[in-house]
Amino acid sequence: MALDAVEPSADNREVQVQFQAEIGAACRLNVARHGGSATATATATATATAAASGAMQMMSELSFSAPLPPPAPAAVPAAVPAAVPAAAEAAAPDTAAAAAGAVTSPLTCSVGPPTEGSSTLIGTLNCLGDAFNPFEFVCDEAGFQAAYTRLHEAAVGLTWQQFAEGCGEEVLASPGVNANAMQAVARLKAHCDGGAPLWQFFDEVTLARDNKLIAPRLNLLTFALRPHGGGDGDKDARPAWEMRDKWRHEMIALGAEDTCAAPYAADANLWLWDLACNVVAASAPAEHASVCTGSHLNPTNFERLGARFAEKVQEAAAGRPIVLGLQEWPAADSPKGAAFVAAFARHGLSVVRAPGREAGAGGQLAVAYSEGTMGRPQLLDTSGSREAAQRALDRAAAAGLTLDDAASKALLGTTARKVLAVRFPTAAAAGAAATNFVVVHAKEPKTAAAATACALFVLELGAAIGGGGSGGGGGGGGGGSGGAVAAPPMVALLDSNLSSAPLSEAFAAPLAEQGLACVPPPSVDTTSKQRSLLHGQCYDTSKCMRLVRAPKDKLVAAAGALSEVHTFPRVAELSSGLPSPLWASDHALTTAVLMHPSGLAERV
């Protein structure tokens, strides 16, 4: 079932109008059907007739490729001339071109054999949602490395004496609520007096509620870029890191709050943790400020980093239309969400979000697309996704696979909820118009059986929304010919959360049995991250200061339909991890060219 189409943005309407006006100004054309091929006749002078061949190529670029200039190192739509009338901007595409004085008769194009215009650049990218700790992940960037090293050493080497001097007598004497703060300080001193490093006091038990009781608190490391002060939604609040010069006074005030919503009253261990982090931050103010100002989480950098994503997508597209699946897209009302949408729009990409699925700091699903050639998307009904997940589990069980309760709940309760499906019924290429594009953000499948069940879910989901499925008849890139009507093909754009090549192979196997290809291959990692010690799971040696790479991002389509598979950045070339001040995700952008063998659609 298709929901209401999403309204196009003004920016993309203007781009489409501009290009149509340029084509019409070059040569007025009538394109008519002649035996299944497209031919042109001049409508005015001999000069126009001589220009028909070149103009037909231009028409192909308008109707069947992204509205971009010829491929260049950074393919970006040309600026919209200020002279385009407002009436033309609001009009339908062909009517708008006529209003601009370019074309007086309708433009039509007949279906012909597949051409370069019948391909689409597809991709997937996890955008990391909204977060606040710029110190959590270690990256290769030299400035970050130098600053982080200084702060890391300060934390690991922190002594009781340095802690006490950093806090000051007034803070240490603060009783908190019912003397809970003073009691916590006494426990920390006893720990240090026993010869143990202060930072090791913060173990899993001590920080059990760090990610549950989050506000109001002041932590200059883990909440460095969270707005601090004012009420909920106070857009004028300063980021916490800017409170460094007055953090002691603020901590005393917060520690004295005695309400059911006061984290320090509920758990004084969090008071100690935040004090320790604040002492570390204040011990290296220049390095602390350097990381915070240059971070991918700093709102002043959002538009630049959003533009970086869009530029790399357009570069990979080389003039083709684009459909990009996005996981952990920032919330619509967040500064990051607004900046990313604006940056994408300036680079010729519109964004549609999953309806009614705001997920707080974790972000949500979205699709970025070339509106000029893909048209407005229709949101497809995915309300049957949980039933599809249950059918996948049933199929896995019937095949003799065993999934524990946690794996079953992960598929039913998490993966099945994180689904977005769209179709572009007015796309210039017939194959693109007939395709269902499905975005999935999977909960990590930790076993081969769970990875297989995840792949079966993709198949069942494709079938549930009208394609992709069973029997190998409706899997991916092209439509059938003659006889029975083929089911709409399905293309899946996934953050699969697969952690290894063997699990990736287990995921790909049932897809291959149904005539679907899964790229990149299992040997290509698409995520790289190295958690630091400056976060609330600093006690977890399996996560901290260990470089972890994984082949998580996947594109699924009909076998033979995908080519030119690329990732950026190339994870294998990174010595540390992502994200960085230059790339705002721990995932690489993963793209491929999807061919549509059904040819070109008629446009009137």
Coordinates of C-alpha atoms in Angstrom, one line a residue:
M1 CA 0.0 0.0 0.0
A2 CA 1.4 3.4 -0.9
L3 CA 0.9 6.3 1.4
D4 CA 0.8 10.0 0.3
A5 CA 3.6 11.1 -1.8
V6 CA 6.1 13.5 -0.2
E7 CA 6.1 17.1 -1.4
P8 CA 9.2 18.0 -3.4
S9 CA 11.5 20.7 -2.1
A10 CA 11.6 24.1 -3.7
D11 CA 15.3 23.7 -4.4
N12 CA 14.9 20.6 -6.4
R13 CA 11.9 21.9 -8.3
E14 CA 14.0 24.9 -9.4
V15 CA 16.8 22.6 -10.6
Q16 CA 14.4 20.6 -12.7
V17 CA 12.8 23.8 -14.1
Q18 CA 16.2 25.2 -15.0
F19 CA 17.4 22.1 -16.9
Q20 CA 14.2 21.8 -18.8
A21 CA 14.4 25.5 -19.7
E22 CA 17.9 25.0 -21.0
I23 CA 16.9 22.0 -23.1
G24 CA 14.0 23.8 -24.6
A25 CA 16.0 26.9 -25.3
A26 CA 18.6 24.8 -27.3
C27 CA 16.0 23.2 -29.5
R28 CA 12.2 22.8 -29.5
L29 CA 11.5 19.2 -30.0
N30 CA 8.6 16.8 -30.6
V31 CA 9.7 13.3 -29.8
A32 CA 7.4 10.6 -31.3
R33 CA 7.1 6.8 -31.2
H34 CA 8.6 5.0 -34.2
G35 CA 9.0 1.3 -33.7
G36 CA 10.0 1.4 -30.1
S37 CA 12.8 3.9 -30.6
A38 CA 12.9 7.6 -29.9
T39 CA 13.3 10.0 -32.8
A40 CA 13.3 13.8 -33.0
T41 CA 11.7 16.2 -35.5
A42 CA 12.5 19.9 -35.5
T43 CA 9.7 22.3 -34.8
A44 CA 11.2 25.4 -36.2
T45 CA 14.3 26.0 -38.4
A46 CA 16.9 24.0 -40.2
T47 CA 19.3 25.0 -37.4
A48 CA 17.1 23.3 -34.9
T49 CA 16.9 20.2 -37.1
A50 CA 20.7 20.0 -37.3
A51 CA 20.9 20.3 -33.5
A52 CA 18.4 17.5 -32.9
S53 CA 21.0 14.8 -32.2
G54 CA 22.8 16.8 -29.6
A55 CA 19.5 18.0 -28.1
M56 CA 18.3 14.4 -27.8
Q57 CA 21.4 13.6 -25.7
M58 CA 20.5 16.6 -23.5
M59 CA 16.9 15.4 -23.3
S60 CA 18.2 12.0 -22.1
E61 CA 20.2 13.6 -19.4
L62 CA 17.2 15.6 -18.3
S63 CA 14.7 12.8 -18.2
F64 CA 16.7 9.7 -17.4
S65 CA 19.7 10.8 -15.3
A66 CA 20.1 12.9 -12.2
P67 CA 19.7 16.6 -12.9
L68 CA 23.5 17.2 -12.8
P69 CA 26.1 18.7 -15.1
P70 CA 28.3 16.1 -17.0
P71 CA 30.4 13.9 -14.6
A72 CA 33.1 15.8 -12.9
P73 CA 35.3 15.3 -9.8
A74 CA 32.5 16.7 -7.7
A75 CA 29.2 16.5 -9.5
V76 CA 27.0 19.2 -8.1
P77 CA 23.8 20.7 -9.6
A78 CA 24.2 24.1 -11.0
A79 CA 22.9 27.1 -9.1
V80 CA 19.3 28.0 -10.0
P81 CA 19.2 31.3 -11.9
A82 CA 17.4 34.1 -10.1
A83 CA 15.5 34.8 -13.3
V84 CA 13.3 31.7 -13.1
P85 CA 9.8 33.1 -12.4
A86 CA 8.1 32.0 -9.2
A87 CA 5.1 30.8 -11.2
A88 CA 7.4 28.4 -13.1
E89 CA 8.9 27.1 -9.9
A90 CA 5.5 26.1 -8.6
A91 CA 4.2 24.6 -11.8
A92 CA 4.3 21.0 -13.0
P93 CA 7.6 20.2 -14.8
D94 CA 6.5 20.6 -18.4
T95 CA 4.1 23.5 -17.6
A96 CA 6.9 25.1 -15.6
A97 CA 9.3 24.9 -18.6
A98 CA 6.6 26.5 -20.8
A99 CA 6.1 29.3 -18.3
A100 CA 9.8 30.0 -18.4
G101 CA 9.4 30.7 -22.2
A102 CA 11.3 27.6 -23.3
V103 CA 8.9 25.1 -24.7
T104 CA 5.4 25.5 -26.1
S105 CA 4.5 21.8 -26.9
P106 CA 4.5 18.8 -24.7
L107 CA 7.7 16.7 -24.3
T108 CA 7.3 13.0 -24.8
C109 CA 9.7 10.1 -25.1
S110 CA 9.0 6.5 -26.1
V111 CA 10.3 3.3 -24.5
G112 CA 13.6 2.2 -26.1
P113 CA 16.3 -0.4 -25.3
P114 CA 18.3 -0.1 -22.1
T115 CA 20.8 2.8 -22.1
E116 CA 23.2 4.3 -19.7
G117 CA 20.3 6.4 -18.4
S118 CA 18.5 3.3 -17.1
S119 CA 20.8 2.9 -14.1
T120 CA 20.6 4.3 -10.6
L121 CA 23.3 4.8 -7.9
I122 CA 22.1 3.1 -4.7
G123 CA 23.8 3.2 -1.4
T124 CA 23.6 2.9 2.4
L125 CA 25.0 5.0 5.2
N126 CA 24.6 5.0 8.9
C127 CA 24.8 8.7 10.0
L128 CA 25.4 8.1 13.7
G129 CA 22.3 10.0 14.9
D130 CA 22.7 12.6 17.6
A131 CA 25.4 12.1 20.2
F132 CA 27.4 14.3 22.6
N133 CA 30.7 12.7 23.5
P134 CA 33.5 13.9 21.1
F135 CA 36.1 11.8 23.0
E136 CA 34.4 8.4 22.7
F137 CA 36.1 7.2 19.5
V138 CA 39.8 7.5 18.5
C139 CA 40.5 8.5 14.9
D140 CA 43.5 9.0 12.6
E141 CA 43.3 12.8 12.4
A142 CA 46.6 14.2 13.8
G143 CA 45.2 17.1 15.8
F144 CA 42.7 14.8 17.5
Q145 CA 45.4 12.2 18.2
A146 CA 47.6 14.7 20.0
A147 CA 44.8 16.3 22.1
Y148 CA 43.2 12.9 23.0
T149 CA 46.5 11.5 24.1
R150 CA 47.0 14.3 26.6
L151 CA 43.5 13.8 28.0
H152 CA 43.8 10.0 28.0
E153 CA 47.1 10.2 30.0
A154 CA 45.5 12.6 32.5
A155 CA 42.6 10.2 33.1
V156 CA 44.7 7.0 33.4
G157 CA 47.2 8.7 35.7
L158 CA 44.7 10.6 37.8
T159 CA 45.5 10.3 41.5
W160 CA 43.5 11.0 44.6
Q161 CA 45.6 14.1 45.3
Q162 CA 45.0 15.5 41.8
F163 CA 41.3 14.7 42.0
A164 CA 41.0 16.5 45.4
E165 CA 43.0 19.5 44.2
G166 CA 41.0 19.6 40.9
C167 CA 37.7 19.5 42.8
G168 CA 38.6 21.9 45.5
E169 CA 37.6 21.8 49.2
E170 CA 34.1 23.3 48.6
V171 CA 33.1 20.6 46.1
L172 CA 34.6 17.7 48.3
A173 CA 32.7 19.1 51.3
S174 CA 29.4 19.2 49.5
P175 CA 27.1 16.8 51.4
G176 CA 24.8 16.1 48.5
V177 CA 21.4 14.7 49.4
N178 CA 21.3 12.9 52.7
A179 CA 25.1 13.0 52.8
N180 CA 25.2 10.6 49.8
A181 CA 27.9 12.7 48.0
M182 CA 30.2 12.7 51.0
Q183 CA 29.8 9.0 51.4
A184 CA 30.7 8.4 47.8
V185 CA 33.8 10.6 48.1
A186 CA 34.9 8.5 51.1
R187 CA 34.5 5.3 49.1
L188 CA 36.6 6.7 46.3
K189 CA 39.4 7.8 48.7
A190 CA 39.4 4.3 50.3
H191 CA 39.8 2.8 46.9
C192 CA 42.8 5.0 46.1
D193 CA 44.3 4.6 49.6
G194 CA 44.4 0.8 48.8
G195 CA 46.8 1.5 45.9
A196 CA 44.4 1.1 43.0
P197 CA 44.3 3.7 40.2
L198 CA 41.5 6.1 40.6
W199 CA 40.1 5.5 37.1
Q200 CA 39.6 1.8 37.9
F201 CA 37.1 2.7 40.5
F202 CA 34.6 3.2 37.7
D203 CA 33.6 -0.3 36.9
E204 CA 30.4 -1.8 35.5
V205 CA 28.6 -1.8 38.8
T206 CA 29.6 1.8 39.7
L207 CA 28.5 3.1 36.3
A208 CA 25.4 0.8 35.9
R209 CA 23.1 3.8 35.6
D210 CA 25.3 6.2 33.7
N211 CA 23.3 5.8 30.5
K212 CA 19.9 5.8 32.3
L213 CA 20.1 8.9 34.6
I214 CA 21.4 11.4 32.1
A215 CA 20.0 14.8 33.1
P216 CA 20.5 17.2 34.7
R217 CA 24.2 16.4 34.9
L218 CA 27.4 18.1 33.9
N219 CA 30.2 16.0 32.4
L220 CA 32.7 17.9 30.4
L221 CA 33.8 14.8 28.5
T222 CA 30.8 12.4 28.0
F223 CA 28.3 15.2 27.6
A224 CA 30.7 17.8 26.3
L225 CA 28.5 18.8 23.3
R226 CA 25.1 18.5 24.9
P227 CA 23.3 21.8 25.5
H228 CA 23.5 22.6 29.2
G229 CA 21.2 24.9 31.2
G230 CA 17.7 26.2 30.8
G231 CA 14.6 24.0 30.4
D232 CA 13.8 21.3 27.9
G233 CA 14.2 22.5 24.4
D234 CA 16.1 25.6 25.3
K235 CA 17.9 26.3 22.1
D236 CA 20.0 29.1 23.7
A237 CA 21.7 26.7 26.2
R238 CA 25.5 26.5 25.9
P239 CA 27.2 23.2 25.1
A240 CA 28.5 21.7 28.3
W241 CA 32.2 22.0 27.4
E242 CA 31.9 25.8 27.6
M243 CA 31.1 25.4 31.3
R244 CA 34.6 24.4 32.0
D245 CA 35.6 27.6 33.8
K246 CA 32.6 27.4 36.2
W247 CA 32.0 23.7 36.5
R248 CA 32.6 23.5 40.3
H249 CA 29.9 25.9 41.1
E250 CA 27.5 24.1 38.8
M251 CA 28.3 20.7 40.3
I252 CA 27.6 22.0 43.8
A253 CA 24.2 23.3 42.7
L254 CA 23.3 20.1 40.8
G255 CA 24.5 17.9 43.7
A256 CA 22.1 19.6 46.1
E257 CA 19.0 19.0 44.0
D258 CA 16.6 16.7 45.9
T259 CA 13.9 15.7 43.4
C260 CA 12.9 12.4 41.9
A261 CA 14.5 13.6 38.6
A262 CA 17.9 14.5 40.1
P263 CA 20.5 11.9 39.0
Y264 CA 23.0 12.7 41.7
A265 CA 20.5 12.3 44.4
A266 CA 19.5 8.9 43.0
D267 CA 23.1 7.7 42.4
A268 CA 26.1 9.4 44.0
N269 CA 28.4 7.3 41.9
L270 CA 27.5 9.4 39.0
W271 CA 28.5 12.5 41.0
L272 CA 32.0 10.9 41.4
W273 CA 32.2 10.0 37.7
D274 CA 31.3 13.4 36.5
L275 CA 33.7 15.1 39.0
A276 CA 36.5 12.9 37.7
C277 CA 35.8 13.6 34.1
N278 CA 35.5 17.3 34.8
V279 CA 38.9 17.3 36.6
V280 CA 40.5 15.6 33.6
A281 CA 39.0 18.1 31.1
A282 CA 40.0 21.1 33.2
S283 CA 43.6 19.7 33.5
A284 CA 44.2 20.2 29.7
P285 CA 42.0 23.1 28.7
A286 CA 43.6 23.7 25.3
E287 CA 43.4 20.1 24.2
H288 CA 39.8 19.8 25.6
A289 CA 38.7 22.9 23.6
S290 CA 40.5 21.6 20.4
V291 CA 38.6 18.4 20.4
C292 CA 35.3 20.0 21.1
T293 CA 35.5 22.7 18.5
G294 CA 36.7 20.4 15.8
S295 CA 34.4 17.5 16.5
H296 CA 31.9 16.0 14.1
L297 CA 29.4 16.5 17.0
N298 CA 29.8 20.2 17.2
P299 CA 26.8 22.0 15.6
T300 CA 29.1 24.5 13.9
N301 CA 30.5 21.7 11.8
F302 CA 27.2 20.0 10.9
E303 CA 26.6 21.6 7.5
R304 CA 30.2 21.0 6.4
L305 CA 30.0 17.4 7.3
G306 CA 26.5 16.9 5.8
A307 CA 27.8 18.4 2.6
R308 CA 30.8 15.9 2.7
F309 CA 28.3 13.0 2.7
A310 CA 26.3 14.5 -0.2
E311 CA 29.4 15.3 -2.2
K312 CA 30.7 11.8 -2.0
V313 CA 27.4 10.4 -3.0
Q314 CA 27.2 12.6 -6.0
E315 CA 30.8 11.8 -6.9
A316 CA 30.0 8.1 -6.9
A317 CA 26.8 8.7 -8.9
A318 CA 28.6 10.4 -11.8
G319 CA 25.4 12.0 -13.0
R320 CA 23.1 9.1 -12.3
P321 CA 19.9 9.3 -10.2
I322 CA 20.5 8.5 -6.5
V323 CA 18.6 6.5 -3.9
L324 CA 20.5 6.3 -0.6
G325 CA 19.3 4.5 2.4
L326 CA 20.1 6.2 5.7
Q327 CA 20.2 4.7 9.2
E328 CA 20.4 6.7 12.4
W329 CA 19.4 9.9 10.5
P330 CA 19.3 12.7 13.1
A331 CA 16.0 13.8 14.5
A332 CA 14.1 16.3 12.4
D333 CA 14.0 18.9 15.1
S334 CA 17.7 18.6 16.1
P335 CA 20.3 21.1 14.8
K336 CA 22.1 18.2 13.1
G337 CA 19.0 17.0 11.4
A338 CA 18.2 20.5 10.0
A339 CA 21.8 21.1 8.9
F340 CA 22.1 17.8 7.1
V341 CA 18.8 18.3 5.3
A342 CA 20.0 21.7 4.2
A343 CA 23.4 20.4 3.1
F344 CA 21.8 17.6 1.1
A345 CA 19.4 20.0 -0.6
R346 CA 22.2 22.2 -1.8
H347 CA 23.7 19.1 -3.4
G348 CA 20.6 18.1 -5.3
L349 CA 19.3 15.5 -2.8
S350 CA 15.9 15.5 -1.1
V351 CA 15.3 13.5 2.1
V352 CA 12.2 11.6 3.2
R353 CA 12.1 10.2 6.8
A354 CA 10.3 7.2 8.1
P355 CA 6.9 8.4 9.4
G356 CA 6.2 8.4 13.1
R357 CA 9.4 6.7 14.1
E358 CA 11.4 9.3 15.9
A359 CA 13.9 7.4 18.0
G360 CA 15.5 10.1 20.2
A361 CA 19.3 10.2 20.2
G362 CA 19.5 7.0 18.1
G363 CA 18.0 8.8 15.1
Q364 CA 15.7 7.2 12.5
L365 CA 15.5 5.8 9.0
A366 CA 15.4 8.0 5.9
V367 CA 16.0 7.9 2.1
A368 CA 18.0 10.6 0.2
Y369 CA 17.1 10.8 -3.5
S370 CA 17.4 12.8 -6.7
E371 CA 14.0 14.4 -6.9
G372 CA 14.5 15.7 -10.4
T373 CA 14.8 12.2 -12.0
M374 CA 13.3 9.9 -9.4
G375 CA 10.2 12.1 -8.7
R376 CA 8.4 12.2 -5.4
P377 CA 8.6 9.0 -3.3
Q378 CA 5.6 7.0 -2.1
L379 CA 6.0 5.6 1.4
L380 CA 5.0 1.9 1.3
D381 CA 3.1 0.1 4.1
T382 CA 5.5 -1.9 6.3
S383 CA 3.0 -2.6 9.0
G384 CA 3.4 -6.3 8.3
S385 CA 7.2 -6.3 9.1
R386 CA 6.8 -8.1 12.4
E387 CA 4.8 -10.9 10.7
A388 CA 7.5 -11.1 8.1
A389 CA 10.0 -11.5 10.9
Q390 CA 8.0 -14.3 12.4
R391 CA 7.8 -16.1 9.1
A392 CA 11.5 -15.8 8.8
L393 CA 12.0 -17.4 12.2
D394 CA 9.6 -20.1 11.2
R395 CA 11.6 -20.8 8.0
A396 CA 14.8 -20.9 9.9
A397 CA 13.4 -23.4 12.4
A398 CA 12.0 -25.5 9.6
A399 CA 15.6 -25.6 8.1
G400 CA 16.9 -26.9 11.4
L401 CA 18.4 -23.7 12.7
T402 CA 18.3 -22.8 16.4
L403 CA 18.0 -19.2 17.6
D404 CA 18.0 -18.4 21.3
D405 CA 15.3 -16.1 22.8
A406 CA 17.6 -13.1 22.6
A407 CA 18.1 -13.5 18.9
S408 CA 14.5 -14.1 18.2
K409 CA 13.5 -11.0 20.2
A410 CA 16.1 -8.9 18.4
L411 CA 14.6 -9.8 15.0
L412 CA 11.0 -9.4 16.1
G413 CA 11.3 -6.5 18.5
T414 CA 14.1 -4.4 17.0
T415 CA 15.0 -5.2 13.4
A416 CA 11.3 -5.5 12.3
R417 CA 10.6 -2.0 13.7
K418 CA 13.6 -0.4 11.9
V419 CA 12.3 -0.6 8.3
L420 CA 11.4 2.0 5.7
A421 CA 10.2 1.2 2.2
V422 CA 9.6 3.6 -0.7
R423 CA 8.8 3.5 -4.4
F424 CA 9.3 6.2 -7.0
P425 CA 6.3 5.7 -9.4
T426 CA 7.2 8.7 -11.6
A427 CA 11.0 7.9 -11.9
A428 CA 12.3 8.5 -15.4
A429 CA 13.6 4.9 -15.8
A430 CA 10.9 2.2 -15.9
G431 CA 13.0 -0.2 -13.8
A432 CA 13.5 2.4 -11.1
A433 CA 9.8 3.3 -11.1
A434 CA 8.9 -0.4 -10.6
T435 CA 11.3 -1.0 -7.8
N436 CA 10.7 -1.1 -4.1
F437 CA 13.6 0.3 -2.1
V438 CA 13.8 -1.0 1.4
V439 CA 16.0 0.4 4.2
V440 CA 16.7 -1.8 7.1
H441 CA 18.7 -1.3 10.3
A442 CA 19.2 -4.7 11.9
K443 CA 19.9 -5.6 15.5
E444 CA 23.2 -7.4 15.5
P445 CA 22.9 -11.1 14.4
K446 CA 25.5 -12.8 16.7
T447 CA 25.3 -16.3 15.2
A448 CA 25.2 -17.8 11.7
A449 CA 21.6 -18.9 12.4
A450 CA 20.6 -15.4 13.4
A451 CA 22.4 -14.0 10.2
T452 CA 20.4 -16.5 8.1
A453 CA 17.2 -15.5 9.8
C454 CA 18.0 -11.9 9.1
A455 CA 18.4 -12.6 5.4
L456 CA 15.1 -14.6 5.4
F457 CA 13.5 -11.5 7.0
V458 CA 14.7 -9.4 4.0
L459 CA 13.1 -11.9 1.6
E460 CA 9.8 -12.1 3.6
L461 CA 9.7 -8.3 3.9
G462 CA 10.2 -7.9 0.2
A463 CA 7.4 -10.3 -0.5
A464 CA 5.2 -8.6 2.1
I465 CA 5.4 -5.2 0.4
G466 CA 5.1 -6.7 -3.1
G467 CA 8.4 -8.0 -4.3
G468 CA 11.6 -9.7 -3.4
G469 CA 11.0 -13.0 -2.8
S470 CA 10.3 -16.4 -2.7
G471 CA 10.9 -18.6 -5.6
G472 CA 13.4 -16.2 -7.1
G473 CA 10.9 -14.5 -9.3
G474 CA 10.8 -11.1 -7.9
G475 CA 14.2 -10.4 -6.4
G476 CA 15.9 -7.5 -7.8
G477 CA 16.9 -5.2 -10.6
G478 CA 14.7 -5.9 -13.6
G479 CA 11.2 -6.8 -14.7
G480 CA 10.2 -9.8 -16.6
S481 CA 8.7 -9.9 -20.1
G482 CA 5.6 -11.6 -21.4
G483 CA 3.3 -14.0 -19.7
A484 CA 2.5 -13.4 -16.0
V485 CA 3.0 -10.1 -14.4
A486 CA 6.3 -10.1 -12.4
A487 CA 6.2 -8.9 -8.8
P488 CA 7.9 -5.5 -8.2
P489 CA 11.6 -6.0 -7.8
M490 CA 13.1 -5.2 -4.4
V491 CA 16.4 -3.6 -3.5
A492 CA 17.5 -3.6 0.1
L493 CA 19.8 -1.0 1.6
L494 CA 21.0 -2.3 5.0
D495 CA 23.1 -1.7 8.0
S496 CA 23.1 -5.4 8.8
N497 CA 25.3 -5.1 11.9
L498 CA 27.1 -8.3 10.8
S499 CA 30.3 -8.4 12.8
S500 CA 32.4 -10.8 10.7
A501 CA 33.0 -12.3 7.3
P502 CA 31.6 -15.7 8.3
L503 CA 28.3 -14.1 9.5
S504 CA 28.2 -12.1 6.3
E505 CA 28.5 -15.3 4.3
A506 CA 25.7 -16.9 6.3
F507 CA 23.6 -13.8 5.5
A508 CA 24.3 -13.9 1.8
A509 CA 23.6 -17.6 1.2
P510 CA 19.8 -17.7 1.4
L511 CA 19.7 -14.5 -0.7
A512 CA 21.8 -16.1 -3.4
E513 CA 19.4 -19.1 -3.4
Q514 CA 16.6 -16.7 -4.4
G515 CA 18.6 -15.1 -7.2
L516 CA 19.8 -12.1 -5.2
A517 CA 23.3 -10.7 -4.9
C518 CA 24.6 -9.1 -1.7
V519 CA 27.5 -6.6 -1.9
P520 CA 30.1 -5.7 -0.9
P521 CA 31.5 -9.2 -0.4
P522 CA 32.1 -10.5 3.1
S523 CA 35.8 -9.6 2.9
V524 CA 35.1 -5.9 2.7
D525 CA 34.8 -4.1 6.0
T526 CA 32.6 -1.0 6.1
T527 CA 32.9 0.0 9.7
S528 CA 36.0 0.8 11.8
K529 CA 35.9 2.1 15.3
Q530 CA 38.2 2.2 18.3
R531 CA 36.5 3.2 21.5
S532 CA 38.6 5.3 23.9
L533 CA 38.7 5.2 27.7
L534 CA 36.8 8.5 28.0
H535 CA 33.2 7.2 28.1
G536 CA 30.8 5.4 30.4
Q537 CA 32.0 1.9 29.5
C538 CA 35.6 2.6 30.2
Y539 CA 35.7 -0.6 32.2
D540 CA 35.0 -2.9 29.2
T541 CA 38.3 -4.1 28.0
S542 CA 36.6 -5.9 25.1
K543 CA 35.5 -2.5 23.7
C544 CA 38.1 0.0 24.8
M545 CA 41.3 0.8 22.8
R546 CA 40.6 -2.1 20.5
L547 CA 40.2 -1.5 16.7
V548 CA 37.1 -3.2 15.5
R549 CA 36.2 -3.6 11.8
A550 CA 33.2 -5.3 10.4
P551 CA 31.4 -5.8 7.0
K552 CA 28.1 -4.3 8.2
D553 CA 26.7 -2.4 5.3
K554 CA 25.0 -4.3 2.5
L555 CA 23.2 -3.7 -0.8
V556 CA 20.9 -6.5 -2.0
A557 CA 19.5 -6.7 -5.5
A558 CA 19.0 -9.2 -8.4
A559 CA 22.1 -11.1 -9.3
G560 CA 23.9 -9.3 -12.1
A561 CA 22.2 -6.0 -11.5
L562 CA 24.9 -4.4 -9.4
S563 CA 28.2 -3.1 -10.5
E564 CA 30.8 -0.5 -9.5
V565 CA 30.7 -1.3 -5.8
H566 CA 32.6 1.3 -3.8
T567 CA 33.1 2.3 -0.2
F568 CA 34.3 5.6 1.2
P569 CA 36.4 6.0 3.3
R570 CA 38.2 2.8 2.6
V571 CA 38.3 1.1 6.0
A572 CA 41.3 -1.0 5.3
E573 CA 43.4 2.1 4.9
L574 CA 42.6 3.5 8.4
S575 CA 45.0 2.8 11.2
S576 CA 42.6 3.9 13.9
G577 CA 38.9 4.3 13.3
L578 CA 35.9 6.5 12.6
P579 CA 34.2 8.9 13.0
S580 CA 36.6 11.8 12.7
P581 CA 36.5 15.6 12.2
L582 CA 36.4 14.9 8.5
W583 CA 33.8 12.1 8.4
A584 CA 30.8 12.1 10.7
S585 CA 30.1 8.4 10.9
D586 CA 31.8 5.2 12.0
H587 CA 30.4 3.7 8.7
A588 CA 31.7 4.1 5.2
L589 CA 29.4 5.2 2.5
T590 CA 28.6 2.1 0.5
T591 CA 27.4 2.4 -3.1
A592 CA 26.8 0.5 -6.2
V593 CA 25.3 1.1 -9.7
L594 CA 21.9 -0.7 -10.1
M595 CA 21.0 -1.4 -13.7
H596 CA 17.4 -1.4 -14.8
P597 CA 17.1 -3.8 -17.8
S598 CA 13.5 -2.9 -18.5
G599 CA 14.5 0.2 -20.4
L600 CA 13.2 3.7 -20.2
A601 CA 9.8 5.0 -19.1
E602 CA 7.6 7.2 -21.1
R603 CA 7.3 10.8 -19.8
V604 CA 4.7 13.2 -21.1

